[in-house]
Every structure is written in structure tokens, then in C-alpha cells.
mmCIF file of N, CA and C in Angstrom:
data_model
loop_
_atom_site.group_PDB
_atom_site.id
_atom_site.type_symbol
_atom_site.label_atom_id
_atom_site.label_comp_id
_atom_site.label_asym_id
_atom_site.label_seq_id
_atom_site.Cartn_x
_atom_site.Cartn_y
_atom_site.Cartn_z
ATOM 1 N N UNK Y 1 -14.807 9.964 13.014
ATOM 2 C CA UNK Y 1 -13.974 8.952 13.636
ATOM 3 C C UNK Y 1 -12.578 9.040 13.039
ATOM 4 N N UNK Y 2 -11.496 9.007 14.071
ATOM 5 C CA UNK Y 2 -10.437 9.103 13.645
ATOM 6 C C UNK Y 2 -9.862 7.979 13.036
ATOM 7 N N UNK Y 3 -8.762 7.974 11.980
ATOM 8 C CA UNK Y 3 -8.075 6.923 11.465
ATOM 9 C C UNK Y 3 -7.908 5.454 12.160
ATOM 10 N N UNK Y 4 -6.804 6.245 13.726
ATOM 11 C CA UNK Y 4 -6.711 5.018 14.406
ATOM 12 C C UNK Y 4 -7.816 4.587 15.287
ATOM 13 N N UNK Y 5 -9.011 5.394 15.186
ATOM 14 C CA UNK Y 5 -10.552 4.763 16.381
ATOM 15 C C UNK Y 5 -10.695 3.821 15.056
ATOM 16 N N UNK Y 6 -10.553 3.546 13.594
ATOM 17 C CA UNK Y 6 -10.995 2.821 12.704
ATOM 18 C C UNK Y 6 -10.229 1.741 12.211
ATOM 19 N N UNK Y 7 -9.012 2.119 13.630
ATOM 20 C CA UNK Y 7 -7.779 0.947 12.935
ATOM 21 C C UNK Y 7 -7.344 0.668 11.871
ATOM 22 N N UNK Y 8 -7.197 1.660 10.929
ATOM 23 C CA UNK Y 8 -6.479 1.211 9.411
ATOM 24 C C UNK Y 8 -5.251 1.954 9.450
ATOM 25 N N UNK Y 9 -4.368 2.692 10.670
ATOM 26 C CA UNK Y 9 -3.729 3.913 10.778
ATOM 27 C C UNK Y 9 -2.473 2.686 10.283
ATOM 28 N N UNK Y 10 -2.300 1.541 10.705
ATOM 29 C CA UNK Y 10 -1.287 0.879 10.396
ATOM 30 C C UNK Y 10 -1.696 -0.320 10.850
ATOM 31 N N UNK Y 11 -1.380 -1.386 9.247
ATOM 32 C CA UNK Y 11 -1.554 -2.768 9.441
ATOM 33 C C UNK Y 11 -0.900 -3.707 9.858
ATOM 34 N N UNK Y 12 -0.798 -4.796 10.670
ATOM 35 C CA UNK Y 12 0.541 -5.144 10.972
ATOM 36 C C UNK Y 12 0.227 -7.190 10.665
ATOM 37 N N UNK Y 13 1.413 -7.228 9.526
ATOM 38 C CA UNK Y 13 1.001 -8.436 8.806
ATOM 39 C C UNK Y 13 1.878 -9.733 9.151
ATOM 40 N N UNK Y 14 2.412 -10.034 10.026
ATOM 41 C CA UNK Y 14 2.810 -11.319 10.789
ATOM 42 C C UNK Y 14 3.996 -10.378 10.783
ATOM 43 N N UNK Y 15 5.057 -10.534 10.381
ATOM 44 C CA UNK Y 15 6.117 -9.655 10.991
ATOM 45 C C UNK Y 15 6.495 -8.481 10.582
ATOM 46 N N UNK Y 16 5.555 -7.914 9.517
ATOM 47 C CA UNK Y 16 5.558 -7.285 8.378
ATOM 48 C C UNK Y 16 4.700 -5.739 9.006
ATOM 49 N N UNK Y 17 4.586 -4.496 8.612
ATOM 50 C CA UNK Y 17 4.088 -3.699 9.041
ATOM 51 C C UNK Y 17 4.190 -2.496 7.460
ATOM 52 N N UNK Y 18 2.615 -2.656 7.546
ATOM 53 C CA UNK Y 18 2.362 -1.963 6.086
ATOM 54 C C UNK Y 18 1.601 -0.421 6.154
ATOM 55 N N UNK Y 19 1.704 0.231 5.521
ATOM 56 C CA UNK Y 19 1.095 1.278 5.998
ATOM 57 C C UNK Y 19 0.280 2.204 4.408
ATOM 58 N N UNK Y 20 -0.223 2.330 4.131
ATOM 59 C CA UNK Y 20 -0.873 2.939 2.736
ATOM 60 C C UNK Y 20 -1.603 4.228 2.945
ATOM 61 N N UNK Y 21 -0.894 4.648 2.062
ATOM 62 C CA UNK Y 21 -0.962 6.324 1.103
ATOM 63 C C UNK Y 21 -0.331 6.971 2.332
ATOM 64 N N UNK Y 22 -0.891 8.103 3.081
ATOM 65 C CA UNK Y 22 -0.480 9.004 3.880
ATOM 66 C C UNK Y 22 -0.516 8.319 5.495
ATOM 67 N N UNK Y 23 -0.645 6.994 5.547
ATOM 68 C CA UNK Y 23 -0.695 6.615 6.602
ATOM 69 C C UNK Y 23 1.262 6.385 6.913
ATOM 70 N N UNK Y 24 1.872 6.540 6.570
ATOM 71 C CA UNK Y 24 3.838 6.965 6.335
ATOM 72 C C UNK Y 24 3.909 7.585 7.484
ATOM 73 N N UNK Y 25 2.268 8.868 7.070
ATOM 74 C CA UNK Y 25 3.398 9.998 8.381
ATOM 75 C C UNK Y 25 3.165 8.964 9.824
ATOM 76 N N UNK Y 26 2.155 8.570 9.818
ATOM 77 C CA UNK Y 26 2.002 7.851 11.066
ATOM 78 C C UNK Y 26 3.292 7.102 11.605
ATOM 79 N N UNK Y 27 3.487 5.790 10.440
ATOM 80 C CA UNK Y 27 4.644 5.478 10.627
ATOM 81 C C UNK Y 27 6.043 6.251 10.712
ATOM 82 N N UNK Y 28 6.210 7.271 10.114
ATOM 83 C CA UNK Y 28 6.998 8.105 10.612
ATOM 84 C C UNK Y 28 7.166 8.791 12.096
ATOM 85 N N UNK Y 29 5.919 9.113 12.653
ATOM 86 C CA UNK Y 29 5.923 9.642 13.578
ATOM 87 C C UNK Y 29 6.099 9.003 15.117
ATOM 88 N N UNK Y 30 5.997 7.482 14.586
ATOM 89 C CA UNK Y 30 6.002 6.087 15.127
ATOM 90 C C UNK Y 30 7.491 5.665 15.421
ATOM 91 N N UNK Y 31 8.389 6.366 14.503
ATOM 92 C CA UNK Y 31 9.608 6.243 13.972
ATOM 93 C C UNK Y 31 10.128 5.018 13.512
ATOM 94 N N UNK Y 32 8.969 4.520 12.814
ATOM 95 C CA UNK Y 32 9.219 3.268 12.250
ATOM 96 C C UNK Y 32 10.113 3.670 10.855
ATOM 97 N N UNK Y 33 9.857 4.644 10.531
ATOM 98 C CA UNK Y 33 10.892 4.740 8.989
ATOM 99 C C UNK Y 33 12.093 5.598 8.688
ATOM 100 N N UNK Y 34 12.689 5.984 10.406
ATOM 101 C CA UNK Y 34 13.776 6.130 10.271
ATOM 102 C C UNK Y 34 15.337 5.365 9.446
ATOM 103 N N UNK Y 35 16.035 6.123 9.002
ATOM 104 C CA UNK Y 35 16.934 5.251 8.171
ATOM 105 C C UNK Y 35 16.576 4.402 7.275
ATOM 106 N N UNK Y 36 15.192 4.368 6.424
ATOM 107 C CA UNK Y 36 14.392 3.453 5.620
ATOM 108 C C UNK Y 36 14.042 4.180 4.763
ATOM 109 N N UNK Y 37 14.133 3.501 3.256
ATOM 110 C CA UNK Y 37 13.003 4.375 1.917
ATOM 111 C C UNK Y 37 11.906 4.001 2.593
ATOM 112 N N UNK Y 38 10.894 5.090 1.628
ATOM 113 C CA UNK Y 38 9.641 5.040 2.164
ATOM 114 C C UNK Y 38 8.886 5.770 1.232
ATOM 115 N N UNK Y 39 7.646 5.272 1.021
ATOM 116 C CA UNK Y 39 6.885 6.577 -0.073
ATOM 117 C C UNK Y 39 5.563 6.795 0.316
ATOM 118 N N UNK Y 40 4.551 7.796 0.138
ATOM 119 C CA UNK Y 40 3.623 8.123 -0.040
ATOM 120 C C UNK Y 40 2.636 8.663 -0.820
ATOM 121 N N UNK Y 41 1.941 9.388 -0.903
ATOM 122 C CA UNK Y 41 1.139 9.556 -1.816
ATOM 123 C C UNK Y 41 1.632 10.655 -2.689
ATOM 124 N N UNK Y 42 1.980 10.761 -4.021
ATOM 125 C CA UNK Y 42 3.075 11.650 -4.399
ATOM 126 C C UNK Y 42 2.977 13.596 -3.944
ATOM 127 N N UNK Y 43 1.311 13.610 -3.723
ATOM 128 C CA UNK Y 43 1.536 15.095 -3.579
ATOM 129 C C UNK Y 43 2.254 15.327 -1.924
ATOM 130 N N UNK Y 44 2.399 14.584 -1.376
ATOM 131 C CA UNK Y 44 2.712 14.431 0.344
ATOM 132 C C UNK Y 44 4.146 14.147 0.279
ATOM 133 N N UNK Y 45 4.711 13.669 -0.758
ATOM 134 C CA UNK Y 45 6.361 13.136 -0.835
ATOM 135 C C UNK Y 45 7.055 14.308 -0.268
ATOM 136 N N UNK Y 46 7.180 15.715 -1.107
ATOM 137 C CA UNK Y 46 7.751 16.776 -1.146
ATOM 138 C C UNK Y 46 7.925 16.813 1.336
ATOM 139 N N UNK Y 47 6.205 16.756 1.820
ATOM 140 C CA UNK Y 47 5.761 17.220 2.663
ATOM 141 C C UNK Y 47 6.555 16.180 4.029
ATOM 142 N N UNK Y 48 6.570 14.753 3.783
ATOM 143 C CA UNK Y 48 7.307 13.944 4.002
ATOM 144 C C UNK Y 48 8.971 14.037 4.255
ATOM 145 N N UNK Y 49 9.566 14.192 3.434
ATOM 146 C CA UNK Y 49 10.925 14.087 3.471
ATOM 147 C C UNK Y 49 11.397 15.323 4.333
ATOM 148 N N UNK Y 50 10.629 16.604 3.934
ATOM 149 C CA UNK Y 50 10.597 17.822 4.764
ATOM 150 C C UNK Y 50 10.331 17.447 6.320
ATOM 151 N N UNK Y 51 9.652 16.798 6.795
ATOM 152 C CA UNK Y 51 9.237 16.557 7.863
ATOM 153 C C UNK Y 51 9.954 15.751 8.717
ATOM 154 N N UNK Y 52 10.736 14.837 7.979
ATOM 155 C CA UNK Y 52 11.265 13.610 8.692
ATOM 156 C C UNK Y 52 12.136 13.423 7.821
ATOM 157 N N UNK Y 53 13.530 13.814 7.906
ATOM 158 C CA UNK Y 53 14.586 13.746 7.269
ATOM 159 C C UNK Y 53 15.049 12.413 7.243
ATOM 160 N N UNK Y 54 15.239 11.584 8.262
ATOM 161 C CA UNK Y 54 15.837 10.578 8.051
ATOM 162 C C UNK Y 54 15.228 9.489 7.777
ATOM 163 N N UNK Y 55 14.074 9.651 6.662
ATOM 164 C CA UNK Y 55 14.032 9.096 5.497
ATOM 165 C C UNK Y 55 14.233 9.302 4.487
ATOM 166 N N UNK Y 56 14.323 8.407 3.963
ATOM 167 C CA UNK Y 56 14.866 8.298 2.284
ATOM 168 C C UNK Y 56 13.788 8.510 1.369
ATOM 169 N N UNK Y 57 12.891 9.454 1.487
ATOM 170 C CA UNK Y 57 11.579 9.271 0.377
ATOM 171 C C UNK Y 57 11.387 8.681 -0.990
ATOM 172 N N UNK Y 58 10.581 8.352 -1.795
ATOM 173 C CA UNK Y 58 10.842 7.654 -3.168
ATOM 174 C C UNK Y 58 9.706 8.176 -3.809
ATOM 175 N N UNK Y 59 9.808 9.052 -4.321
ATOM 176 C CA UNK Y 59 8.427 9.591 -5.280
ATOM 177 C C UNK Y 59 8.201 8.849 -5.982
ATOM 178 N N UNK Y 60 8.454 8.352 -6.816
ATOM 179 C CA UNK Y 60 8.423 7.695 -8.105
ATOM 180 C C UNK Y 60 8.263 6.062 -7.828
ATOM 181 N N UNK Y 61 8.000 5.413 -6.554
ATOM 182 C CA UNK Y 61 7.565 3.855 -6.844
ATOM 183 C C UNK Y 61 6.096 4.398 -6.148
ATOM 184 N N UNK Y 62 5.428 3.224 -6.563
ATOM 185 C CA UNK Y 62 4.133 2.570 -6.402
ATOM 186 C C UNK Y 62 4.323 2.118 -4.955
ATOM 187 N N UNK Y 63 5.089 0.963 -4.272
ATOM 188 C CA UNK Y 63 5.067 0.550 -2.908
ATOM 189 C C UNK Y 63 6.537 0.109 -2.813
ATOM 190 N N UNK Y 64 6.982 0.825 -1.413
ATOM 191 C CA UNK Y 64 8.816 0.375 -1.293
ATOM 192 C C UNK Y 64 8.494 -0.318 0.153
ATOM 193 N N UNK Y 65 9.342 -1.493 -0.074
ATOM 194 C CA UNK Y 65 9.663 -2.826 0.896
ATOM 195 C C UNK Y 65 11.092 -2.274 1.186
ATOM 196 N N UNK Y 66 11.197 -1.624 2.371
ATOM 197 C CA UNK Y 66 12.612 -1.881 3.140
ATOM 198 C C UNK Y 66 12.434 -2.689 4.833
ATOM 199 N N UNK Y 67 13.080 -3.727 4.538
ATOM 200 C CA UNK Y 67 13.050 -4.447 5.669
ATOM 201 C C UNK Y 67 11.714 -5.035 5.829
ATOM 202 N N UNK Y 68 10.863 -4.783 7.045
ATOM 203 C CA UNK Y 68 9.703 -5.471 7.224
ATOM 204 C C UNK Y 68 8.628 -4.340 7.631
ATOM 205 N N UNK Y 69 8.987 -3.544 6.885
ATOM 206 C CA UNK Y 69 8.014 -2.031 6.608
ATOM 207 C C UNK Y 69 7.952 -1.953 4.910
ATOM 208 N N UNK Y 70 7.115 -1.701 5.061
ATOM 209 C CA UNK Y 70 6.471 -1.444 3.258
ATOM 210 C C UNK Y 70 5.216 -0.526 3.222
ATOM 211 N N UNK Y 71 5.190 0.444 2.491
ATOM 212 C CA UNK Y 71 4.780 1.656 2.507
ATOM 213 C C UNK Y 71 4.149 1.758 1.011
ATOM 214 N N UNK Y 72 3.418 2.292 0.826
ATOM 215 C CA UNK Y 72 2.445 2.849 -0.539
ATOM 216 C C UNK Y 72 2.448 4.117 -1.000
ATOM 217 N N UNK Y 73 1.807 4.461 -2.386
ATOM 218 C CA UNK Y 73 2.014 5.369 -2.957
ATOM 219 C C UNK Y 73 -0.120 5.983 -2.671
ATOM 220 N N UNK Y 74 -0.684 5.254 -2.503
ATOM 221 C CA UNK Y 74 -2.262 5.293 -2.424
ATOM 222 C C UNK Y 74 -2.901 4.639 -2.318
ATOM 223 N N UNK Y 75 -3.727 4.587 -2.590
ATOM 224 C CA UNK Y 75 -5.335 3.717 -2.449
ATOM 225 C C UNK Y 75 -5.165 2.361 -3.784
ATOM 226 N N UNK Y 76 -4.788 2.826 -4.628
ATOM 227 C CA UNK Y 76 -4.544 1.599 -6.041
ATOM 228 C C UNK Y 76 -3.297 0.924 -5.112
ATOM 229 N N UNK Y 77 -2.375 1.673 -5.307
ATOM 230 C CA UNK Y 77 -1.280 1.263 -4.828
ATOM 231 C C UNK Y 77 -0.981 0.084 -3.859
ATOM 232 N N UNK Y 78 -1.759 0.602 -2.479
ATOM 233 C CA UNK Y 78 -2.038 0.132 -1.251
ATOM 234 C C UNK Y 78 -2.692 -1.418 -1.858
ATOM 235 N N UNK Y 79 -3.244 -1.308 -3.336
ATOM 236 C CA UNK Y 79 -3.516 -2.852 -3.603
ATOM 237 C C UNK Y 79 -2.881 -3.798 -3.888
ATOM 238 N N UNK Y 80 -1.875 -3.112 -4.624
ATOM 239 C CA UNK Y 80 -0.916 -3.659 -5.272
ATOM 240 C C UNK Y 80 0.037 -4.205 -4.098
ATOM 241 N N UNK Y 81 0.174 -3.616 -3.258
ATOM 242 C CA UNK Y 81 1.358 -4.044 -2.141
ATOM 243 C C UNK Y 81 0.541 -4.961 -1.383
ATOM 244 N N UNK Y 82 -1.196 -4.734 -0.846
ATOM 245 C CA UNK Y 82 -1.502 -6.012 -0.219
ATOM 246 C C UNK Y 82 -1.482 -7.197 -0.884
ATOM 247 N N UNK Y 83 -1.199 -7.443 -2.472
ATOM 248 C CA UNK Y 83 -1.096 -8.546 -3.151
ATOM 249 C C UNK Y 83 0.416 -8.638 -3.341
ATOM 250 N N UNK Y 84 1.153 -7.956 -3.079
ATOM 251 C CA UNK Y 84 2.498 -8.717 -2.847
ATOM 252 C C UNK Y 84 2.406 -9.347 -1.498
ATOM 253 N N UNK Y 85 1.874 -8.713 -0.720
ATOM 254 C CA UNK Y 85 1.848 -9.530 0.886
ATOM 255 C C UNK Y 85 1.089 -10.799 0.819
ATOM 256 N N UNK Y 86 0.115 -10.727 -0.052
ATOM 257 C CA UNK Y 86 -0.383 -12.293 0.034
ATOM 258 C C UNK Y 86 0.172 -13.184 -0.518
ATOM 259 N N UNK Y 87 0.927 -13.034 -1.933
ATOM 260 C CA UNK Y 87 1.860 -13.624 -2.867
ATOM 261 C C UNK Y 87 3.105 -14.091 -1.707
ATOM 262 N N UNK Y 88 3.407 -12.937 -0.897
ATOM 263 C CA UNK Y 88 4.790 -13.740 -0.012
ATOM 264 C C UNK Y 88 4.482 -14.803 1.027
ATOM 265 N N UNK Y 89 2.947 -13.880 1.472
ATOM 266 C CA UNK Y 89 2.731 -14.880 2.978
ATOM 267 C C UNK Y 89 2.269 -16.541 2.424
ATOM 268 N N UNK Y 90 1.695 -16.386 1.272
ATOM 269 C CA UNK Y 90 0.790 -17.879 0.943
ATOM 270 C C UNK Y 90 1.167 -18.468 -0.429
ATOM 271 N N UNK Y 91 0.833 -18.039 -1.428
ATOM 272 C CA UNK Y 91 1.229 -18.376 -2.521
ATOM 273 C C UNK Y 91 0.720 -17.172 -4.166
ATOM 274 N N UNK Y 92 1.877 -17.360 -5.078
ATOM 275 C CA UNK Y 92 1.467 -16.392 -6.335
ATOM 276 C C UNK Y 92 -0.328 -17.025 -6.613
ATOM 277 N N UNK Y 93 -0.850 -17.953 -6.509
ATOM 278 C CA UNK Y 93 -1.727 -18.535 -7.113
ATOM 279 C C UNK Y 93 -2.899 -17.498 -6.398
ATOM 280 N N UNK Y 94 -2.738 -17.743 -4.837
ATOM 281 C CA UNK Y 94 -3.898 -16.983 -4.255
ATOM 282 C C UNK Y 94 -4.048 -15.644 -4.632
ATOM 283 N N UNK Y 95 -2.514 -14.926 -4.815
ATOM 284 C CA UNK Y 95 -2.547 -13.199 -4.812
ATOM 285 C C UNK Y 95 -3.088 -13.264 -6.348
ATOM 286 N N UNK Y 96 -2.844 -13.694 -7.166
ATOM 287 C CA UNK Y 96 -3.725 -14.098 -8.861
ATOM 288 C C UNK Y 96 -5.223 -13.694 -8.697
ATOM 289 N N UNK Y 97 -5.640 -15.002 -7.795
ATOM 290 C CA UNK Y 97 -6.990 -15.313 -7.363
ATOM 291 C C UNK Y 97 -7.516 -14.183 -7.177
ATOM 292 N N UNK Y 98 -6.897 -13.524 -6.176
ATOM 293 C CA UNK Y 98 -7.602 -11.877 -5.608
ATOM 294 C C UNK Y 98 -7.363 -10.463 -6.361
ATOM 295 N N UNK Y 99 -6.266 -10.856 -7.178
ATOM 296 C CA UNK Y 99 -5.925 -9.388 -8.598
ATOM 297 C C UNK Y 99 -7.537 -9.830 -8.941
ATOM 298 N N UNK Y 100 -7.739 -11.055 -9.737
ATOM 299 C CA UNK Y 100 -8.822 -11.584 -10.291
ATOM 300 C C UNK Y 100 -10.147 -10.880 -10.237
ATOM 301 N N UNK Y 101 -10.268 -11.356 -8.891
ATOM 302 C CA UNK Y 101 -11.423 -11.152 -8.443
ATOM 303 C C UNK Y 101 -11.884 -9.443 -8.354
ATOM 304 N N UNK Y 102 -10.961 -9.010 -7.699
ATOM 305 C CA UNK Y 102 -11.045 -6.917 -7.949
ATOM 306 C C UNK Y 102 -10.922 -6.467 -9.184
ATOM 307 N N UNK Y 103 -10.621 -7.155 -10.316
ATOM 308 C CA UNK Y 103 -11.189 -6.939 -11.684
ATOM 309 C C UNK Y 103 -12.841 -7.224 -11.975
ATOM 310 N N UNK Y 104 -13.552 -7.056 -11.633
ATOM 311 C CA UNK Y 104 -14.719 -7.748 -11.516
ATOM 312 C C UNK Y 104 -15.668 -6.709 -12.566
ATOM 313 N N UNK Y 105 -15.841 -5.784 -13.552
ATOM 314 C CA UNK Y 105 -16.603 -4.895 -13.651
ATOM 315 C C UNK Y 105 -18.238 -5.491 -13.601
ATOM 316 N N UNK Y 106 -18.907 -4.179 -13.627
ATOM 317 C CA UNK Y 106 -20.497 -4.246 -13.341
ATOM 318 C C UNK Y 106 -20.844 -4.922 -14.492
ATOM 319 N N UNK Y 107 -21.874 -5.991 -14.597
ATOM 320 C CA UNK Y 107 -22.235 -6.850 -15.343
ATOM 321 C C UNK Y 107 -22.527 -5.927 -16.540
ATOM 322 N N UNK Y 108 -23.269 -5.064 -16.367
ATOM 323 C CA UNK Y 108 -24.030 -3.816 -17.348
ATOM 324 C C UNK Y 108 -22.880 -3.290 -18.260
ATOM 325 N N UNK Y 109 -21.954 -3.147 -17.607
ATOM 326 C CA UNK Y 109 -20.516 -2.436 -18.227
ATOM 327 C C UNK Y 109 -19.799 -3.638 -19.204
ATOM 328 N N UNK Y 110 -19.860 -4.635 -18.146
ATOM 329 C CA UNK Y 110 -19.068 -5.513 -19.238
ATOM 330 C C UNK Y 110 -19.593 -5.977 -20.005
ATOM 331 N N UNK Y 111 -20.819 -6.002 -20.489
ATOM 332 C CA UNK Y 111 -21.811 -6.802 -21.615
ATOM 333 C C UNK Y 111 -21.337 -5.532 -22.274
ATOM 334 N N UNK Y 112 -21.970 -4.487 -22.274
ATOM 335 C CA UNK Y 112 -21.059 -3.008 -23.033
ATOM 336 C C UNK Y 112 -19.733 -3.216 -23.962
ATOM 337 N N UNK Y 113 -19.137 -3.655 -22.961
ATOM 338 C CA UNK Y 113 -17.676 -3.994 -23.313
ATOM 339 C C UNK Y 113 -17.339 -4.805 -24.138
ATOM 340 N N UNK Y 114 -18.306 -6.132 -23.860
ATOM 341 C CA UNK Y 114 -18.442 -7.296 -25.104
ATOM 342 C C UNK Y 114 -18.679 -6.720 -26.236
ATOM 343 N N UNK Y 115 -19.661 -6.250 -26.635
ATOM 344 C CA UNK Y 115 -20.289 -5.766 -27.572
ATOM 345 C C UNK Y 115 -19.569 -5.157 -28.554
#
């Protein structure tokens, strides 16, 4: 099944349109990130900027917000930026709540850990 038969090819968050790890080129190809930084997954950066010049690529961040496109560096990444989106849309308390909660290790591990 393809990306977009699974709908994750690009998320679109009230006015906001997010896209994580290599899902860029999409948006690129969309021409949503014309004239916009933009990043992806760093081995794809080089492959990116080559491809679609008139972006501004950014190797080196984690997730770049230009305008109401915001783009990721990966899969961690892609977390980090959906918890800035919840932090903007609702409140720091909830995006807390949910860092929180995806810290969760396996009970087995963390008694380990106590120890």
C-alpha cells in the first residue's frame, strides 16, 4: 500500500500542513515548499535541494516552521514537531502531557533501571 492509499503522505493541521521525514518530496512536488526552508531526513537533504531548487534546504534542524508548512528531519523528529503543533494549537500543558506519556518504558526495563 502506497503512502498516500495510507494517508500519512501529508498531514494537514487546521491551517497548518506538516509533512515528516521524506514525506518533503511530496510536499515539494505539491509545490508547497517553493521559496520556503524545508528539511528532511538528513541522508535525502543533499537529494532534495538537488531536486527542487527553490528550496532553501536545512540539514542541520530537527523540524523547520516556515509559514504554515513545517517539515521534519524523521520519525523522532516528526515527534517533536507534532508536539510543537499541539503546544500551539491547545496548550504547553497538553504537549507535556503527551512528551510524558511516549516516555513510557517497558515495566521490565524500568524496574531494571530502578535498581
Amino acid at each position: 500500500m502506497g503512502s498516500a492509499e495510507r494517508g500519512d503522505t501529508v498531514v494537514a493541521v487546521g491551517w497548518c500542513a506538516a509533512a515528516r521525514c521524506g514525506r518533503a518530496f511530496v510536499s515539494a512536488e505539491a509545490v508547497l515548499l517553493d521559496g520556503r526552508r524545508a528539511t528532511t531526513h538528513w541522508p535525502a537533504c543533499g537529494e532534495l535541494a538537488a531536486r527542487y531548487s527553490g528550496i532553501d534546504v536545512d540539514a542541520d534542524a530537527i523540524y523547520v516552521r516556515d509559514g504554515p508548512i513545517i517539515t521534519s528531519a524523521g520519525v523522532t523528529a516528526g515527534i517533536d514537531m507534532a508536539l510543537t503543533l499541539v503546544e500551539e494549537d491547545h496548550r504547553a500543558e497538553l504537549a507535556r502531557a503527551s512528551a510524558e506519556h511516549l516516555v513510557s518504558p517497558n515495566s521490565a526495563l524500568h524496574d531494571q533501571i530502578r535498581s
